[in-house]
Amino acid sequence: MKLDSLRLCQQKEFKLGGISRLITTEKWNIILLIETWSRYYEGILYLEYPMTMHKKRVSIRDLAKVLGVTPSTISRALNGHESISVSRRDQIVQLAKELGYRPNQIAKSMVSNKTFTIGLLLPEFTHNYFNNILAGIESVSFQKGYQLFICTSDELKEKEEKSCMAFLNTRVDGVLAAVGNDSDDLSHFETVIEDGTPLVLLDRICEDLNTSYVVTDDFQGSLDAVQYLVQTGCKQILHIKGPEYISTSFNRYLGYVEGLKKNNIPLEENLILMGEDEQFEKKLNQIFDEFEVDGIFAFSDYYAYDAIKVLQKRGIGIPDEVSVIGYADEPIAQYISPQLSTVKQPAFEIGKHAAEILFKMIEEKNTTIMSKQLETTLVIRESTR
Amino acid sequence: MKLDSLRLCQQKEFKLGGISRLITTEKWNIILLIETWSRYYEGILYLEYPMTMHKKRVSIRDLAKVLGVTPSTISRALNGHESISVSRRDQIVQLAKELGYRPNQIAKSMVSNKTFTIGLLLPEFTHNYFNNILAGIESVSFQKGYQLFICTSDELKEKEEKSCMAFLNTRVDGVLAAVGNDSDDLSHFETVIEDGTPLVLLDRICEDLNTSYVVTDDFQGSLDAVQYLVQTGCKQILHIKGPEYISTSFNRYLGYVEGLKKNNIPLEENLILMGEDEQFEKKLNQIFDEFEVDGIFAFSDYYAYDAIKVLQKRGIGIPDEVSVIGYADEPIAQYISPQLSTVKQPAFEIGKHAAEILFKMIEEKNTTIMSKQLETTLVIRESTR
DNA sequence: CTGTTAGCGCTTTCAT
DNA sequence: ATGAAAGCGCTAACAG
């Protein structure tokens, strides 16, 4: 019963819903006074309190009974149908409010075969990129009155599959998804498509998956970055490559290759390093021992940061000796020093456009696939000349 | 028809679901060959493609008809009831799989009055803190087989209200929420409680809201931080305070006050600055003109960073001249230099415990309120002596 | 303008 | 072990 160790709130005299009160003692220690029976067990404070039990909800039948009309009439009134007298409608709406009537969306879905729900599957939310995508999606789905079922796949195929099945079982009206890294088998997405549920894929392109895509122009984004490096005097540019098997890695790599080509710089295989390489630091050091690298273009801001740390250990000046460009414009790009130049992806817009396309597919019962590619912008900060 | 500007994928020969193909030309420019009728309009590529239309889904009735039994039997078989012969069950399960039967969760909810859905309302996802909370919640809800309805309130009361109503209308089995900054009117949460829907509030405590809470011990966290500052020699400690009207701001402030008190340092009102102050930089400079500040304890890592920037402009050495401690252990704490010492909140655990308590309330039809307070840990990095 | 009826897909008594 | 029937809350087609 070490209640005194619990400081749920430290205001001088604080009522936690009329149950408990916190006061400050003369010693400035704060203790909790419980006015009802309570116990403290395994770190949880239990307060016996008369919680409202799931009382039976009021249905249109209840309203109908009160007014001596049929449920149909109630339904029509509440849904603003034409054929109903204004006075009656007002009366019904008024009563509904008084009785705290809450339309049962489940029952509605049952008859309309529509849930006003969309399934969203993203790999994770630790990268700001996906948060912004989410914000973009939310901005349009909220305004459209749709709810979001959100699942994170953690880049795990198993979770992806389960989530897709859950989406289908709950009869979402559409699915938005960014497929995870390691999924080579994409049959679960095929199931979604075959089910006839509109699907828009984000960010990463998958071969043989016939559906709408919203992606960014990674190729051009990388090309821009490399062009900038060359224009500012870089002659030997290292590329830190992203994970295998995802289209973005490959496209950014291609942009890098194209950038070199355009500037007649020979492609040197040894200047390409995998960001996820376990011996990243060692290998990077070896490259710097061997080559006169004066520019780095990384698949992500995080890889860029990893490289910068290694360079700083070596006492290499950034950007004086080596220019560095990252990718994505994650928040860290602004916080590290030197501030990181990077290729900014329009994450919010990706989400927004993806949602818009999805709603088009849903609402227009469209039979066509719609794809969109967005442009990146090069953000120059302190890590480049 | 500037199709050539569209590089949906830059692989040498890439089939986008058998519809289109991308090839590289001799000039390394990449163009898109469309094999079906298509058009490019307002930035969207439309591909006419025979998409599966929402075909009528197979129901238990369909299965029943095939096998010449009644829907009841199918239902029993699929739900693993006792009274059914094994052979029949296997037969039914087999057929269900073959026909791609997908149980209609909506219909199930209709009869069971249970949706296996919980509503989650968070202010935003740009702070890593909430992402980790989400991850914690997801880890338990996924394993329990519940879906998450996620809404962001953007700290807007209007969105909070709408989301709460949406949760109630879709008959979620429970609600998890962190109330936004500016909400003084909390009637929408009261509505949730009165409706009988289990509610667990995260992170921030609200007066007069009778429900379960999961919070961290902000008071102790702040106290620890201040104690550390004093122990490492700080005599004049500035506090950068969080937004008004949220319990965490107040509790961290109280911890700061308590820390001073414990060390017999007089509380100086002028050493307290609001983080959201529009004239933050100016006022901070004034304080440094007037006082010999040698320690800063900030409500958040972001505020701490803001302060550090000002100090660095002034040429003040950190931590030699001034020690700085932030709050939350956001990722930036590790990326800025000097790396920021901070009070780490167990965000993942908050989410996990909140979800666990919620499920207890849901499953045990518990009539008690359960609250939990988690401990913080002080993470010492480079910004302190 | 309003009532009647049927039904969305599933579960669940109550019989047999 | 299985069938028949009712019903979850709501909407919609058809009558009046």
Tab-separated table of N, CA and C (backbone and C1' of nucleotides) in Angstrom, chain C residues 2-14:
chain	number	residue	atom	x	y	z
C	2	DT	P	-44.913	12.275	-41.606
C	2	DT	O5'	-45.178	10.724	-41.752
C	2	DT	C5'	-46.482	10.243	-41.517
C	2	DT	C4'	-46.565	8.810	-41.946
C	2	DT	C3'	-45.643	7.861	-41.175
C	2	DT	O3'	-46.471	6.948	-40.482
C	2	DT	C1'	-45.686	7.374	-43.483
C	3	DG	P	-45.869	6.080	-39.311
C	3	DG	O5'	-46.293	4.615	-39.780
C	3	DG	C5'	-47.654	4.403	-40.141
C	3	DG	C4'	-47.758	3.177	-41.012
C	3	DG	C3'	-47.082	1.943	-40.413
C	3	DG	O3'	-47.976	0.842	-40.500
C	3	DG	C1'	-46.287	2.333	-42.624
C	4	DT	P	-47.579	-0.524	-39.885
C	4	DT	O5'	-47.080	-1.288	-41.183
C	4	DT	C5'	-47.901	-1.319	-42.351
C	4	DT	C4'	-47.322	-2.341	-43.329
C	4	DT	C3'	-46.706	-3.576	-42.673
C	4	DT	O3'	-47.107	-4.722	-43.418
C	4	DT	C1'	-45.087	-2.522	-44.039
C	5	DT	P	-46.745	-6.158	-42.924
C	5	DT	O5'	-45.427	-6.429	-43.777
C	5	DT	C5'	-45.461	-6.171	-45.183
C	5	DT	C4'	-44.097	-6.486	-45.784
C	5	DT	C3'	-43.380	-7.675	-45.146
C	5	DT	O3'	-42.948	-8.524	-46.185
C	5	DT	C1'	-41.929	-5.797	-45.238
C	6	DA	P	-42.382	-9.961	-45.876
C	6	DA	O5'	-40.938	-9.840	-46.542
C	6	DA	C5'	-40.770	-9.000	-47.692
C	6	DA	C4'	-39.288	-8.678	-47.849
C	6	DA	C3'	-38.348	-9.803	-47.416
C	6	DA	O3'	-37.350	-9.923	-48.403
C	6	DA	C1'	-37.760	-7.817	-46.303
C	7	DG	P	-36.443	-11.194	-48.418
C	7	DG	O5'	-35.008	-10.594	-48.109
C	7	DG	C5'	-34.601	-9.399	-48.771
C	7	DG	C4'	-33.417	-8.824	-48.016
C	7	DG	C3'	-32.471	-9.888	-47.437
C	7	DG	O3'	-31.142	-9.546	-47.768
C	7	DG	C1'	-33.042	-8.330	-45.791
C	8	DC	P	-30.074	-10.691	-47.974
C	8	DC	O5'	-28.688	-9.931	-47.826
C	8	DC	C5'	-28.487	-8.592	-48.256
C	8	DC	C4'	-27.592	-7.895	-47.256
C	8	DC	C3'	-26.701	-8.849	-46.488
C	8	DC	O3'	-25.425	-8.914	-47.138
C	8	DC	C1'	-27.726	-7.199	-45.035
C	9	DG	P	-24.853	-10.308	-47.623
C	9	DG	O5'	-24.278	-10.927	-46.278
C	9	DG	C5'	-23.156	-10.325	-45.654
C	9	DG	C4'	-22.931	-10.994	-44.320
C	9	DG	C3'	-22.772	-12.508	-44.385
C	9	DG	O3'	-21.589	-12.834	-43.678
C	9	DG	C1'	-24.427	-11.926	-42.804
C	10	DC	P	-21.139	-14.324	-43.399
C	10	DC	O5'	-21.637	-14.487	-41.904
C	10	DC	C5'	-21.063	-13.660	-40.903
C	10	DC	C4'	-21.880	-13.726	-39.647
C	10	DC	C3'	-21.888	-15.083	-38.950
C	10	DC	O3'	-20.959	-15.056	-37.889
C	10	DC	C1'	-24.044	-14.012	-38.939
C	11	DT	P	-20.714	-16.378	-37.062
C	11	DT	O5'	-21.864	-16.291	-35.957
C	11	DT	C5'	-21.814	-15.224	-35.019
C	11	DT	C4'	-22.983	-15.327	-34.064
C	11	DT	C3'	-22.995	-16.556	-33.167
C	11	DT	O3'	-23.302	-16.080	-31.870
C	11	DT	C1'	-25.068	-16.362	-34.275
C	12	DT	P	-22.985	-16.979	-30.607
C	12	DT	O5'	-24.423	-17.212	-29.995
C	12	DT	C5'	-25.464	-16.260	-30.259
C	12	DT	C4'	-26.805	-16.880	-29.958
C	12	DT	C3'	-26.755	-18.164	-29.128
C	12	DT	O3'	-27.823	-18.125	-28.202
C	12	DT	C1'	-27.914	-18.561	-31.134
C	13	DT	P	-27.650	-18.731	-26.765
C	13	DT	O5'	-28.190	-20.228	-26.926
C	13	DT	C5'	-29.253	-20.665	-26.112
C	13	DT	C4'	-30.603	-20.133	-26.603
C	13	DT	C3'	-31.710	-21.144	-26.352
C	13	DT	O3'	-32.841	-20.528	-25.763
C	13	DT	C1'	-31.558	-20.651	-28.695
C	14	DC	P	-33.834	-21.396	-24.883
C	14	DC	O5'	-34.584	-22.264	-25.989
C	14	DC	C5'	-35.362	-21.608	-26.985
C	14	DC	C4'	-35.881	-22.621	-27.986
C	14	DC	C3'	-36.253	-23.968	-27.364
C	14	DC	O3'	-37.501	-24.383	-27.895
C	14	DC	C1'	-34.783	-24.294	-29.178
